[in-house]
PDB file of C-alpha atoms in Angstrom:
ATOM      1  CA  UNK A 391     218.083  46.847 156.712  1.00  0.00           C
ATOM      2  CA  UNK A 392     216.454  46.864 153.361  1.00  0.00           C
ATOM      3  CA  UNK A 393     218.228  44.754 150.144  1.00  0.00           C
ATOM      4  CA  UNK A 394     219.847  46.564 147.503  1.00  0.00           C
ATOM      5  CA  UNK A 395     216.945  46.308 144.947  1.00  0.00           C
ATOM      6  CA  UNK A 396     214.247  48.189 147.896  1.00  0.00           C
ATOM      7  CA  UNK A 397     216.555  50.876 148.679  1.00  0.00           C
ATOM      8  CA  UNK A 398     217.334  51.772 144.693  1.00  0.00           C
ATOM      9  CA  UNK A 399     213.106  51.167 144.747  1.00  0.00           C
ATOM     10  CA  UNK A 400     213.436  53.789 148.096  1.00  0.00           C
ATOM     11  CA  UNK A 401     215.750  56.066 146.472  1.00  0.00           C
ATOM     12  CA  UNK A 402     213.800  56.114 143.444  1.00  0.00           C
ATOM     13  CA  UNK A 403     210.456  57.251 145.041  1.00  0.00           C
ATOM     14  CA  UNK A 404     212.929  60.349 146.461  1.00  0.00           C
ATOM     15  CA  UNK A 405     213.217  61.336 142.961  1.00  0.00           C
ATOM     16  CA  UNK A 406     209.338  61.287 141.763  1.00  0.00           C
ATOM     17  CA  UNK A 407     208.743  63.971 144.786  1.00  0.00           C
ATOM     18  CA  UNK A 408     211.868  65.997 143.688  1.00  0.00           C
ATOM     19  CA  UNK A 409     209.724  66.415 140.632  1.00  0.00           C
ATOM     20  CA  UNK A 410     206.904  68.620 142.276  1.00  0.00           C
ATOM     21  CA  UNK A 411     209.780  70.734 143.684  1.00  0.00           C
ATOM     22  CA  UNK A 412     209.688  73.526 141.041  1.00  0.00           C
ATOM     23  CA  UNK A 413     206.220  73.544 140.761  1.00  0.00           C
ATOM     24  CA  UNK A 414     205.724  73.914 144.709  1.00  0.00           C
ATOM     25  CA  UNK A 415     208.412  76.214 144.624  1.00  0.00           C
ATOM     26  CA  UNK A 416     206.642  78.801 142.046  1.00  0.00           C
ATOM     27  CA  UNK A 417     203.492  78.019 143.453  1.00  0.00           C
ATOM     28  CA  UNK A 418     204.525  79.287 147.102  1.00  0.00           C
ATOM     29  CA  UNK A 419     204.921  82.897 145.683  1.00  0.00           C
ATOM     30  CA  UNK A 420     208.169  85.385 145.458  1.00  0.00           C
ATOM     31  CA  UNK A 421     209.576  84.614 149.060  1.00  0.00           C
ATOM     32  CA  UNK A 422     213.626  85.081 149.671  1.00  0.00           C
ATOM     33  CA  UNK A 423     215.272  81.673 149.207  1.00  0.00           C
ATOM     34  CA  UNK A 424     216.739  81.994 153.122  1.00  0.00           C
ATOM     35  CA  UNK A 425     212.881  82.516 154.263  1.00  0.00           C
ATOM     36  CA  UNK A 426     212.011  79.152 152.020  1.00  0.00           C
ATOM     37  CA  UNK A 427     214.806  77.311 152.886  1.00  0.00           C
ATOM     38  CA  UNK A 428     213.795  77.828 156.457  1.00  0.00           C
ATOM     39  CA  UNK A 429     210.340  76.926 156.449  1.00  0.00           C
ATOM     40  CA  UNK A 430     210.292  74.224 154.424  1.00  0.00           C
ATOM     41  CA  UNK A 431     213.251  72.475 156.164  1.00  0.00           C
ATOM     42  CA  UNK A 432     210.947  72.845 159.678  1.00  0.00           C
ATOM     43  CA  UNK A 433     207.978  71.106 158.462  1.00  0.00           C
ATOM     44  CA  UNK A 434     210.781  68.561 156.858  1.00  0.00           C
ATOM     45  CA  UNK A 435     212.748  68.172 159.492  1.00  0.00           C
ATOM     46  CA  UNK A 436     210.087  68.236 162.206  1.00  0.00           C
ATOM     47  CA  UNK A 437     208.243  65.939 160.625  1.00  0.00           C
ATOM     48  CA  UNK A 438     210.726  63.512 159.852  1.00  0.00           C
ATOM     49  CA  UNK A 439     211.009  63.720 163.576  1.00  0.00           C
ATOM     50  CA  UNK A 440     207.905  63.034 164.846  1.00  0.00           C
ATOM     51  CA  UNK A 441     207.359  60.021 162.401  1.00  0.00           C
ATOM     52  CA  UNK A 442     210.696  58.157 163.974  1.00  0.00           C
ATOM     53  CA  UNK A 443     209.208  58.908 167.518  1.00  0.00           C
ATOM     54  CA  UNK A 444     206.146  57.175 167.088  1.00  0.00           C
ATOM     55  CA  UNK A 445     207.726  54.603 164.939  1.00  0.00           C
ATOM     56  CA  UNK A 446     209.793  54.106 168.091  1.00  0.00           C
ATOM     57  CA  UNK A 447     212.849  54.826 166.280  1.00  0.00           C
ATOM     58  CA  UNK A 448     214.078  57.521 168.108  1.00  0.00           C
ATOM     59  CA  UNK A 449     217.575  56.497 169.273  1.00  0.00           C
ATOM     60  CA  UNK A 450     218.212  56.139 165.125  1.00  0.00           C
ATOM     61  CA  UNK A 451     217.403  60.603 165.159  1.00  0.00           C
ATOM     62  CA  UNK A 452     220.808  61.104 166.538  1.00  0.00           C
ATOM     63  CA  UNK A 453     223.905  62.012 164.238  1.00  0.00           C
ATOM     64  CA  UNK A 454     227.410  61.759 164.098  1.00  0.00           C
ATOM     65  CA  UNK A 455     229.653  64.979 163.838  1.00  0.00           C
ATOM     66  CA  UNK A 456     230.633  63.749 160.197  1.00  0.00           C
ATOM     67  CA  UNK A 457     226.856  63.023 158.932  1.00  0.00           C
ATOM     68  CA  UNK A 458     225.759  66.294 160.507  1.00  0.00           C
ATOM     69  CA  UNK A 459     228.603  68.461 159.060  1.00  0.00           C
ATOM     70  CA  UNK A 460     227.509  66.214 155.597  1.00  0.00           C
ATOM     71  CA  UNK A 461     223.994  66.994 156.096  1.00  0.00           C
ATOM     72  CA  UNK A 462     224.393  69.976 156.691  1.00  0.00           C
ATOM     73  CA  UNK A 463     226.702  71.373 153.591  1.00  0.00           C
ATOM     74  CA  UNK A 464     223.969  69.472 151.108  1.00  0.00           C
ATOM     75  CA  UNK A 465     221.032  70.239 152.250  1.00  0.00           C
ATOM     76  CA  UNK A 466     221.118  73.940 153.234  1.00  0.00           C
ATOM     77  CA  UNK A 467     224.001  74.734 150.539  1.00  0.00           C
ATOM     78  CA  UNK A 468     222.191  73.196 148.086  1.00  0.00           C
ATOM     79  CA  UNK A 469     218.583  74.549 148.439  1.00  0.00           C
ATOM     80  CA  UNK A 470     219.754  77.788 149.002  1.00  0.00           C
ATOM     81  CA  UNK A 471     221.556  78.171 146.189  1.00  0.00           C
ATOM     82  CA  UNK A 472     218.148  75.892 144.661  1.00  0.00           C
ATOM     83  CA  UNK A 473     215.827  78.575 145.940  1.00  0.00           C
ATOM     84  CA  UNK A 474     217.827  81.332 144.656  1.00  0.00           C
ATOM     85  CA  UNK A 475     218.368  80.235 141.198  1.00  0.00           C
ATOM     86  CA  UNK A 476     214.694  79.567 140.844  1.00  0.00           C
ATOM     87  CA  UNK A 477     214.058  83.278 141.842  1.00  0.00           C
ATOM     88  CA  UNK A 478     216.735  84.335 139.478  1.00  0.00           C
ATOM     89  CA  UNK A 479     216.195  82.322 136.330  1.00  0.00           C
ATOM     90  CA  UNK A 480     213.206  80.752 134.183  1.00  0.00           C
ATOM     91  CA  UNK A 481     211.794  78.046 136.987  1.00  0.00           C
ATOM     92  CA  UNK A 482     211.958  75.212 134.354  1.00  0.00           C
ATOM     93  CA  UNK A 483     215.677  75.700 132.860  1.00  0.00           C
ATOM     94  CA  UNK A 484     217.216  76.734 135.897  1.00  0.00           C
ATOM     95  CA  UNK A 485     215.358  73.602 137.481  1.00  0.00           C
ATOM     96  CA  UNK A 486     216.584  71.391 134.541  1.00  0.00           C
ATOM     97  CA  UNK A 487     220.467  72.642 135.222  1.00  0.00           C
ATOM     98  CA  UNK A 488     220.427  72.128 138.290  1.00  0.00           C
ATOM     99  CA  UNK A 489     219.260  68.338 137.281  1.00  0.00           C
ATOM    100  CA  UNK A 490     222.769  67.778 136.338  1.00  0.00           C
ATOM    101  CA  UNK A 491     223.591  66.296 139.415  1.00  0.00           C
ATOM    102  CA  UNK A 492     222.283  62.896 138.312  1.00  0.00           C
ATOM    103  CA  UNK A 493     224.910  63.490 135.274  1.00  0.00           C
ATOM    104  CA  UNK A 494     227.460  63.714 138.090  1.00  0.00           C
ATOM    105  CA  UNK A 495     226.495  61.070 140.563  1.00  0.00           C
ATOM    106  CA  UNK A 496     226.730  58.576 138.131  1.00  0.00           C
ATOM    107  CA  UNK A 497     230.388  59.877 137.529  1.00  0.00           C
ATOM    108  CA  UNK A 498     231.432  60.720 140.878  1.00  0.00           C
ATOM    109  CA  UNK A 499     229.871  56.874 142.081  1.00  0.00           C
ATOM    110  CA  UNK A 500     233.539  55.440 140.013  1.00  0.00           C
ATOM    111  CA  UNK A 501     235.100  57.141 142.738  1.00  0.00           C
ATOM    112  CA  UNK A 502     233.574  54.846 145.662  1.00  0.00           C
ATOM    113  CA  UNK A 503     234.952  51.886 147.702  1.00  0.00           C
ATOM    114  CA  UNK A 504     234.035  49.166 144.810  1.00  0.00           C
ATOM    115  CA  UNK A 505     232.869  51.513 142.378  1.00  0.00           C
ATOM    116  CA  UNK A 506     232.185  50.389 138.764  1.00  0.00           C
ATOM    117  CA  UNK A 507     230.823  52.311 135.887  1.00  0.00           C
ATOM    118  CA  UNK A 508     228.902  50.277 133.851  1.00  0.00           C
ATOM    119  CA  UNK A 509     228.642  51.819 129.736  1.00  0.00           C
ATOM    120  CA  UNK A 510     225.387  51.725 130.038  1.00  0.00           C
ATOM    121  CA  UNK A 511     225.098  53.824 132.787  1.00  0.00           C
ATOM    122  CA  UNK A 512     227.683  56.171 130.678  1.00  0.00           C
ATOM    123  CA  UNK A 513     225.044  56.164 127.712  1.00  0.00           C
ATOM    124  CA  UNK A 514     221.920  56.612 130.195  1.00  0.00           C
ATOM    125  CA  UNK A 515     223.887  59.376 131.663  1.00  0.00           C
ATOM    126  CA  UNK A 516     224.797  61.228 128.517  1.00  0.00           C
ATOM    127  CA  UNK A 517     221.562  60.786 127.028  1.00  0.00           C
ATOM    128  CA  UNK A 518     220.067  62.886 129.790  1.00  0.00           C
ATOM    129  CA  UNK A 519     222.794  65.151 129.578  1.00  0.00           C
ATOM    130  CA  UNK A 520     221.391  66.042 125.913  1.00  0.00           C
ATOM    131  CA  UNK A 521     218.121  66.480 126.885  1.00  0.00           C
ATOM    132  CA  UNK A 522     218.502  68.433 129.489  1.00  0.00           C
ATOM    133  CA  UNK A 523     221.609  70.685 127.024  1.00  0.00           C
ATOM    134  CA  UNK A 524     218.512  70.376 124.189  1.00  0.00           C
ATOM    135  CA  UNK A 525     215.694  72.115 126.924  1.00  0.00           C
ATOM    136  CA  UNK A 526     218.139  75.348 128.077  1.00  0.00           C
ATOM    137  CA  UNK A 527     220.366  76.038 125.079  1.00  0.00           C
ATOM    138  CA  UNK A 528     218.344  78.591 123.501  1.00  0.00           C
ATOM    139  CA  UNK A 529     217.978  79.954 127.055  1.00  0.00           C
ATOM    140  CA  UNK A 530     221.348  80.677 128.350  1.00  0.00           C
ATOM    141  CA  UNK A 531     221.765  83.830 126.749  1.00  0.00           C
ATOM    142  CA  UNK A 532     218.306  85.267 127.430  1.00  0.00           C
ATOM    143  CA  UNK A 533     217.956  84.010 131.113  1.00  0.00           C
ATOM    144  CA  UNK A 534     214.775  85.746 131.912  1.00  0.00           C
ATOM    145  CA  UNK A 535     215.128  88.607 130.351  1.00  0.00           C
ATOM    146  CA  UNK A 536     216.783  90.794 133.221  1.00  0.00           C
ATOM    147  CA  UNK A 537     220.435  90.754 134.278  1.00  0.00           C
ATOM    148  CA  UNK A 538     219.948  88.184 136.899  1.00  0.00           C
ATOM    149  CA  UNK A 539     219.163  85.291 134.532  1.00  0.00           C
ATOM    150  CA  UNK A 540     222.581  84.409 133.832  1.00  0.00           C
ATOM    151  CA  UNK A 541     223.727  84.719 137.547  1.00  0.00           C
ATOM    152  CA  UNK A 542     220.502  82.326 137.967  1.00  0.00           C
ATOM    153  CA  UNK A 543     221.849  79.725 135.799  1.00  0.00           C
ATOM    154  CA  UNK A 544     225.282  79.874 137.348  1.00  0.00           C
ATOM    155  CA  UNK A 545     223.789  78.828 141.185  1.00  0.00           C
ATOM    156  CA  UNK A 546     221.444  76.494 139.633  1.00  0.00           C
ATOM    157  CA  UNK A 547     224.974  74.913 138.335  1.00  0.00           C
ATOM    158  CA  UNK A 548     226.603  75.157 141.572  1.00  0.00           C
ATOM    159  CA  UNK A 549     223.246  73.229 143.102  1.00  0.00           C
ATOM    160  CA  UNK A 550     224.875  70.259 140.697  1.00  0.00           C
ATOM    161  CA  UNK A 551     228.118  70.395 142.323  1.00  0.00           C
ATOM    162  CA  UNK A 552     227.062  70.257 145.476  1.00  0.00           C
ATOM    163  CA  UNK A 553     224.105  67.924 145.567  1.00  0.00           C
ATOM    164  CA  UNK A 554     226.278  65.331 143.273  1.00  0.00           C
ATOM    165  CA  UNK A 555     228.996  65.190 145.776  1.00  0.00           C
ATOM    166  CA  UNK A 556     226.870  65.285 149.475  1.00  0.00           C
ATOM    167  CA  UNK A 557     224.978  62.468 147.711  1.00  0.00           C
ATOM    168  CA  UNK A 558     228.178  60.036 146.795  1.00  0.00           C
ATOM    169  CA  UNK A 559     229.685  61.213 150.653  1.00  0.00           C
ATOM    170  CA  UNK A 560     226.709  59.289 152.072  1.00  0.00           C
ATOM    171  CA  UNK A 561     227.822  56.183 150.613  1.00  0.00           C
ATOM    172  CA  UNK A 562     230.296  56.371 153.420  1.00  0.00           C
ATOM    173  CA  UNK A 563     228.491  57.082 155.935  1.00  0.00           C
ATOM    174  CA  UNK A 564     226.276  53.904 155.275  1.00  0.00           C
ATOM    175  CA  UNK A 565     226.462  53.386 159.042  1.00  0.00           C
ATOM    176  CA  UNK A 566     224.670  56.549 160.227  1.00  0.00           C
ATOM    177  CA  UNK A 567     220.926  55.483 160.876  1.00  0.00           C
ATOM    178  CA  UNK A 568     219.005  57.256 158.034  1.00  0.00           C
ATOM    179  CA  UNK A 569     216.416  58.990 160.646  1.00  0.00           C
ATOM    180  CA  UNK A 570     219.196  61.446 161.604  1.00  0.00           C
ATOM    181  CA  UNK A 571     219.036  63.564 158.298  1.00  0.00           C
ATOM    182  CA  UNK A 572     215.906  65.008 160.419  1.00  0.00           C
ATOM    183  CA  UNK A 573     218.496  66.712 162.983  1.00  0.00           C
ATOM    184  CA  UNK A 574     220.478  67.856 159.394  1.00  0.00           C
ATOM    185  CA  UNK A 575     217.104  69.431 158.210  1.00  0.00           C
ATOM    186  CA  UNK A 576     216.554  71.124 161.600  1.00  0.00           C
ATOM    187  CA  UNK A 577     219.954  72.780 161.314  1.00  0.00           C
ATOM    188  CA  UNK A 578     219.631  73.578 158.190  1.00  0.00           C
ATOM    189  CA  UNK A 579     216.387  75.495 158.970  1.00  0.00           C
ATOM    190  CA  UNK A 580     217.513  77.396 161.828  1.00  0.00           C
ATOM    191  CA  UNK A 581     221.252  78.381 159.382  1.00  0.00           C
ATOM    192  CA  UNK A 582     218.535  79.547 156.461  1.00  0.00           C
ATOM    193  CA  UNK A 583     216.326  81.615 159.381  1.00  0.00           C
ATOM    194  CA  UNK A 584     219.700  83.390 161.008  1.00  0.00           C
ATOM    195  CA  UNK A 585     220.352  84.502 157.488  1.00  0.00           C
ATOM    196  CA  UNK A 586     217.150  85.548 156.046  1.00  0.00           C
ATOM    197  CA  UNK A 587     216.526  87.392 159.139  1.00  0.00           C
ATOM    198  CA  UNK A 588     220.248  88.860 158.448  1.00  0.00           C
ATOM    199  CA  UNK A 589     219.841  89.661 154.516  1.00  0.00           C
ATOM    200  CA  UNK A 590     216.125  89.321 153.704  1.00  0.00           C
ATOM    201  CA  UNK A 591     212.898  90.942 154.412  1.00  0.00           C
ATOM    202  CA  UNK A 592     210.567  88.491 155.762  1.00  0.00           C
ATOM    203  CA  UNK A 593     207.271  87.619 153.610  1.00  0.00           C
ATOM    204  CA  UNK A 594     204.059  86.303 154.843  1.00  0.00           C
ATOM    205  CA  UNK A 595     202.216  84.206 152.375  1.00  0.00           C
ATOM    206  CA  UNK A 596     199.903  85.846 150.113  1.00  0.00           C
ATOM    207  CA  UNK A 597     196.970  83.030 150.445  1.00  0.00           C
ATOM    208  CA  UNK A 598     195.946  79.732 150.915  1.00  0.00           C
ATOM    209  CA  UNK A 599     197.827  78.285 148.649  1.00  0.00           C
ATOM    210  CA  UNK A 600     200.968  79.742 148.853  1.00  0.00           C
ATOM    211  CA  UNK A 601     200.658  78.109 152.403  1.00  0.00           C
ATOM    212  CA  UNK A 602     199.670  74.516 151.206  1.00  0.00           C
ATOM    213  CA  UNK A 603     202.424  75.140 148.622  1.00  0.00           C
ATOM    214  CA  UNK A 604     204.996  75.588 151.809  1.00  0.00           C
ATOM    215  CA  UNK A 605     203.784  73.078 153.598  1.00  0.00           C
ATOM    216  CA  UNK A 606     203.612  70.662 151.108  1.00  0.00           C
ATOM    217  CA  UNK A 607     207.168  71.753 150.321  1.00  0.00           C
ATOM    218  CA  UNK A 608     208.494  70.601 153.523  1.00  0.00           C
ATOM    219  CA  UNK A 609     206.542  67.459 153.968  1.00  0.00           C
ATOM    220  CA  UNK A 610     207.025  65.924 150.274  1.00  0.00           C
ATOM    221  CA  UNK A 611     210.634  67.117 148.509  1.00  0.00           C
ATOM    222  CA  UNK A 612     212.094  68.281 151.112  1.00  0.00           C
ATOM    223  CA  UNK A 613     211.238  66.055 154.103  1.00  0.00           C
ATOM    224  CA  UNK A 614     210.176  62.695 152.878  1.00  0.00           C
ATOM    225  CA  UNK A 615     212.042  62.535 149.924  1.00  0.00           C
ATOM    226  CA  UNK A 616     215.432  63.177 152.227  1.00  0.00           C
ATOM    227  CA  UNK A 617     215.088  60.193 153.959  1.00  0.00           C
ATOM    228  CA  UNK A 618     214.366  58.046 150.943  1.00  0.00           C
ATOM    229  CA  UNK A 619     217.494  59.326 148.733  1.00  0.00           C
ATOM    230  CA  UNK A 620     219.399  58.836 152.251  1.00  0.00           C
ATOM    231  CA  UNK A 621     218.947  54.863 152.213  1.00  0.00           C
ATOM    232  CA  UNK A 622     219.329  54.891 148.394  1.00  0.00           C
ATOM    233  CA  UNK A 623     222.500  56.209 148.814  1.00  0.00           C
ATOM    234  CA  UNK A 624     223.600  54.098 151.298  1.00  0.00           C
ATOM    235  CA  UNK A 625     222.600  50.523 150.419  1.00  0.00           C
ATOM    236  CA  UNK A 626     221.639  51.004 146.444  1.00  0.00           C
ATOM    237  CA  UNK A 627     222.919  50.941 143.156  1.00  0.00           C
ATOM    238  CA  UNK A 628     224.428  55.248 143.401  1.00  0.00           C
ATOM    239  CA  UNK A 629     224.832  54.779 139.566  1.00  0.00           C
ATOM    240  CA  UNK A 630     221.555  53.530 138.728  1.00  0.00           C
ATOM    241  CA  UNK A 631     219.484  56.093 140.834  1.00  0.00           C
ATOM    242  CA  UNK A 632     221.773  58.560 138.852  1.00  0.00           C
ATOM    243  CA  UNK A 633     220.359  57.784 136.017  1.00  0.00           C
ATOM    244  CA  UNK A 634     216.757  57.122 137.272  1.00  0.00           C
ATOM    245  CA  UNK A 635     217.155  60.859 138.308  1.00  0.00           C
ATOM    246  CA  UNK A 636     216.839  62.502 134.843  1.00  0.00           C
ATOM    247  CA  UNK A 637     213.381  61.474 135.526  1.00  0.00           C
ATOM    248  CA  UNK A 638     212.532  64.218 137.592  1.00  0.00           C
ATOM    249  CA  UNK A 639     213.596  67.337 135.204  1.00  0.00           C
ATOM    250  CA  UNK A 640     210.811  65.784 133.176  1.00  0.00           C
ATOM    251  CA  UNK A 641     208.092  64.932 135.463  1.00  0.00           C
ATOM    252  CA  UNK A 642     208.881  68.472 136.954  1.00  0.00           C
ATOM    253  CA  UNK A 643     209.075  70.133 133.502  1.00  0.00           C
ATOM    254  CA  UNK A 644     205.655  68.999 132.282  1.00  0.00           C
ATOM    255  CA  UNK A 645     204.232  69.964 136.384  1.00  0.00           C
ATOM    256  CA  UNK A 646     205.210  73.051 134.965  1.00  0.00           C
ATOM    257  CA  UNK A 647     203.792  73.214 132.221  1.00  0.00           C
ATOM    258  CA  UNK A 648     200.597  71.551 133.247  1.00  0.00           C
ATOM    259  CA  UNK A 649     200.667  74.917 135.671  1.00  0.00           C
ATOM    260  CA  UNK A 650     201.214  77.224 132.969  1.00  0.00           C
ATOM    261  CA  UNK A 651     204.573  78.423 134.530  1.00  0.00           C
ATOM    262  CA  UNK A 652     206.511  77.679 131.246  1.00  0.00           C
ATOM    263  CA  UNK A 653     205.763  76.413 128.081  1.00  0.00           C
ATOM    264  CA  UNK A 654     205.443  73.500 125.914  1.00  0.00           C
ATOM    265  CA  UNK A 655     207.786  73.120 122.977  1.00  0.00           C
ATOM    266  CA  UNK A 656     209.192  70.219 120.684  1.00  0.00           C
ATOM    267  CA  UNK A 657     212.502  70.378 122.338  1.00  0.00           C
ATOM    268  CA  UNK A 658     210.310  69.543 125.670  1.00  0.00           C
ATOM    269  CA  UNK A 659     208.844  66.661 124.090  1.00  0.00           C
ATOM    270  CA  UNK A 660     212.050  65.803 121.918  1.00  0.00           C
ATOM    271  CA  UNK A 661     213.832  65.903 125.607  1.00  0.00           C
ATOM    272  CA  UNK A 662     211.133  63.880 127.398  1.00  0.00           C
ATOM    273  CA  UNK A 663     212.077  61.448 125.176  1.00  0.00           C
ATOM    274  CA  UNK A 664     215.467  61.595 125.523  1.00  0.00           C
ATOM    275  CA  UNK A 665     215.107  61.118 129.120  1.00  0.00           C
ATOM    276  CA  UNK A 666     212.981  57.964 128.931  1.00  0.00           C
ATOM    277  CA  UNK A 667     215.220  56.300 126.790  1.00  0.00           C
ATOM    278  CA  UNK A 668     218.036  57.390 128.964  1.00  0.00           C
ATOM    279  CA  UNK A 669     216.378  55.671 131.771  1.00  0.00           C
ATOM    280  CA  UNK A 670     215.534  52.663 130.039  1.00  0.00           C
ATOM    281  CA  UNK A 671     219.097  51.854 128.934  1.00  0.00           C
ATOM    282  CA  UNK A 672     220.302  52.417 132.371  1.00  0.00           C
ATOM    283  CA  UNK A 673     217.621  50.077 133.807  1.00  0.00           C
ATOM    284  CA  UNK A 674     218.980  47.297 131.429  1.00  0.00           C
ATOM    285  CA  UNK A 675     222.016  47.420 132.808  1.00  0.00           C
ATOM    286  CA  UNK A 676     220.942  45.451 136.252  1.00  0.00           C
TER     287      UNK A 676
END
């Protein structure tokens, strides 16, 4: 069972693969978000799988009704509504909303058995808040120029809601071997196939690297990462890795830009900025 200080350190390297997510995701091509949802949770979730086997940790894969119900409503909620909103809006600012989950774990984590909100953590918190308000303001109205880009916004909001409060659950769950979020991501994947098969025309990939762009998908943010934020959540500082999250909008934001899917601004470097310092202050608090 790892010490407080590793699983923050766990939970933390969760959030520097969240920040390839958008990039991945625009990289993979215009598929629904039910058809990405479901492939990228099978490489996870398979994956995920195979690694406890041969790590002879199989016994561990096996849920409890709660933790799969749990699992379940995050992950294929979330990423849905994820997926969507990146199809709907501007990658980067719907990405960016969406990051205002950290904002909320680090307010929802008072709520816990023993909970304590630290100012610092309030600054940290609010401090990212701005940045991320400073990178989508002149946005909001626009969206992407089509009728969807508000609508886009709106889920990538919703993705804060729900990722902010599946994350806090876990806490009590700390029990539940961390391994079993692989049977979450399976279920998840086969939910997101019945209903793109339902609602959505399926897509095959266009090339190569729409492919390693799927693949990747699965294996980095959405499998790995899963079981990293898991035992952060469970045995580290929730309030700290709230704040350590604002790190990702910005990693992911420059990805972007690096990619030439967006593009680079003051208010991108004014936020970056932001963000660090956000992080910083946070840090100081342990």
């Amino acid at each position: 069972m790892p010490s407080t200080k590793a699983a923050t350190a766990l939970g933390t390297g969760a959030i520097l693969l969240w920040a390839t997510l958008a990039s991945l995701t625009a990289l993979s091509g215009p598929f629904p978000p039910f058809q990405t949802t479901a492939i990228a949770f099978a490489v996870g979730g398979l994956g995920l799988m195979l690694a406890a086997i041969l790590g002879g940790r199989a016994a561990s894969l096996r849920p409890t009704p709660a933790s799969l119900a749990l699992g379940i409503y995050g992950l294929f909620a979330y990423h849905s509504l994820y997926f969507a909103a990146l199809k709907l809006a501007p990658p980067a600012e719907a990405h960016l909303v969406s990051s205002l989950w950290a904002l909320l774990i680090v307010l929802f984590s008072a709520l816990l058995p023993g909970g304590r909100l630290r100012p610092a953590h309030v600054c940290g918190a609010l401090l990212g808040l701005g940045a991320a308000t400073l990178l989508v303001w002149d946005k909001l109205g626009a969206g992407s120029g089509t009728a969807t880009g508000p609508l886009g916004f709106v889920l990538a909001f919703c993705c804060a809601l729900v990722w902010s409060s599946y994350s806090v659950a876990s806490r009590l769950l700390a029990s539940v071997p961390s391994e079993s979020i692989a049977v979450s991501c399976l279920a998840t994947a086969a939910l997101a196939l019945v209903c793109s098969r339902l609602f959505e025309t399926w897509v095959m990939p266009a090339d190569f690297v729409a492919w390693a762009a799927l693949i990747c998908l699965g294996a980095g943010p959405v499998g790995a990462a899963f079981l990293l934020w898991d035992i952060g959540m469970k045995r580290g500082d929730v309030s700290l890795l709230g704040v350590l999250s604002y790190a990702s909008p910005t990693i992911s934001t420059v990805l972007l830009v690096a990619l030439g899917f967006t593009e680079a601004t003051w208010s991108l470097a004014i936020a970056c900025v932001l963000m660090a310092a956000a992080a910083a202050i946070a840090t100081r608090a342990k």
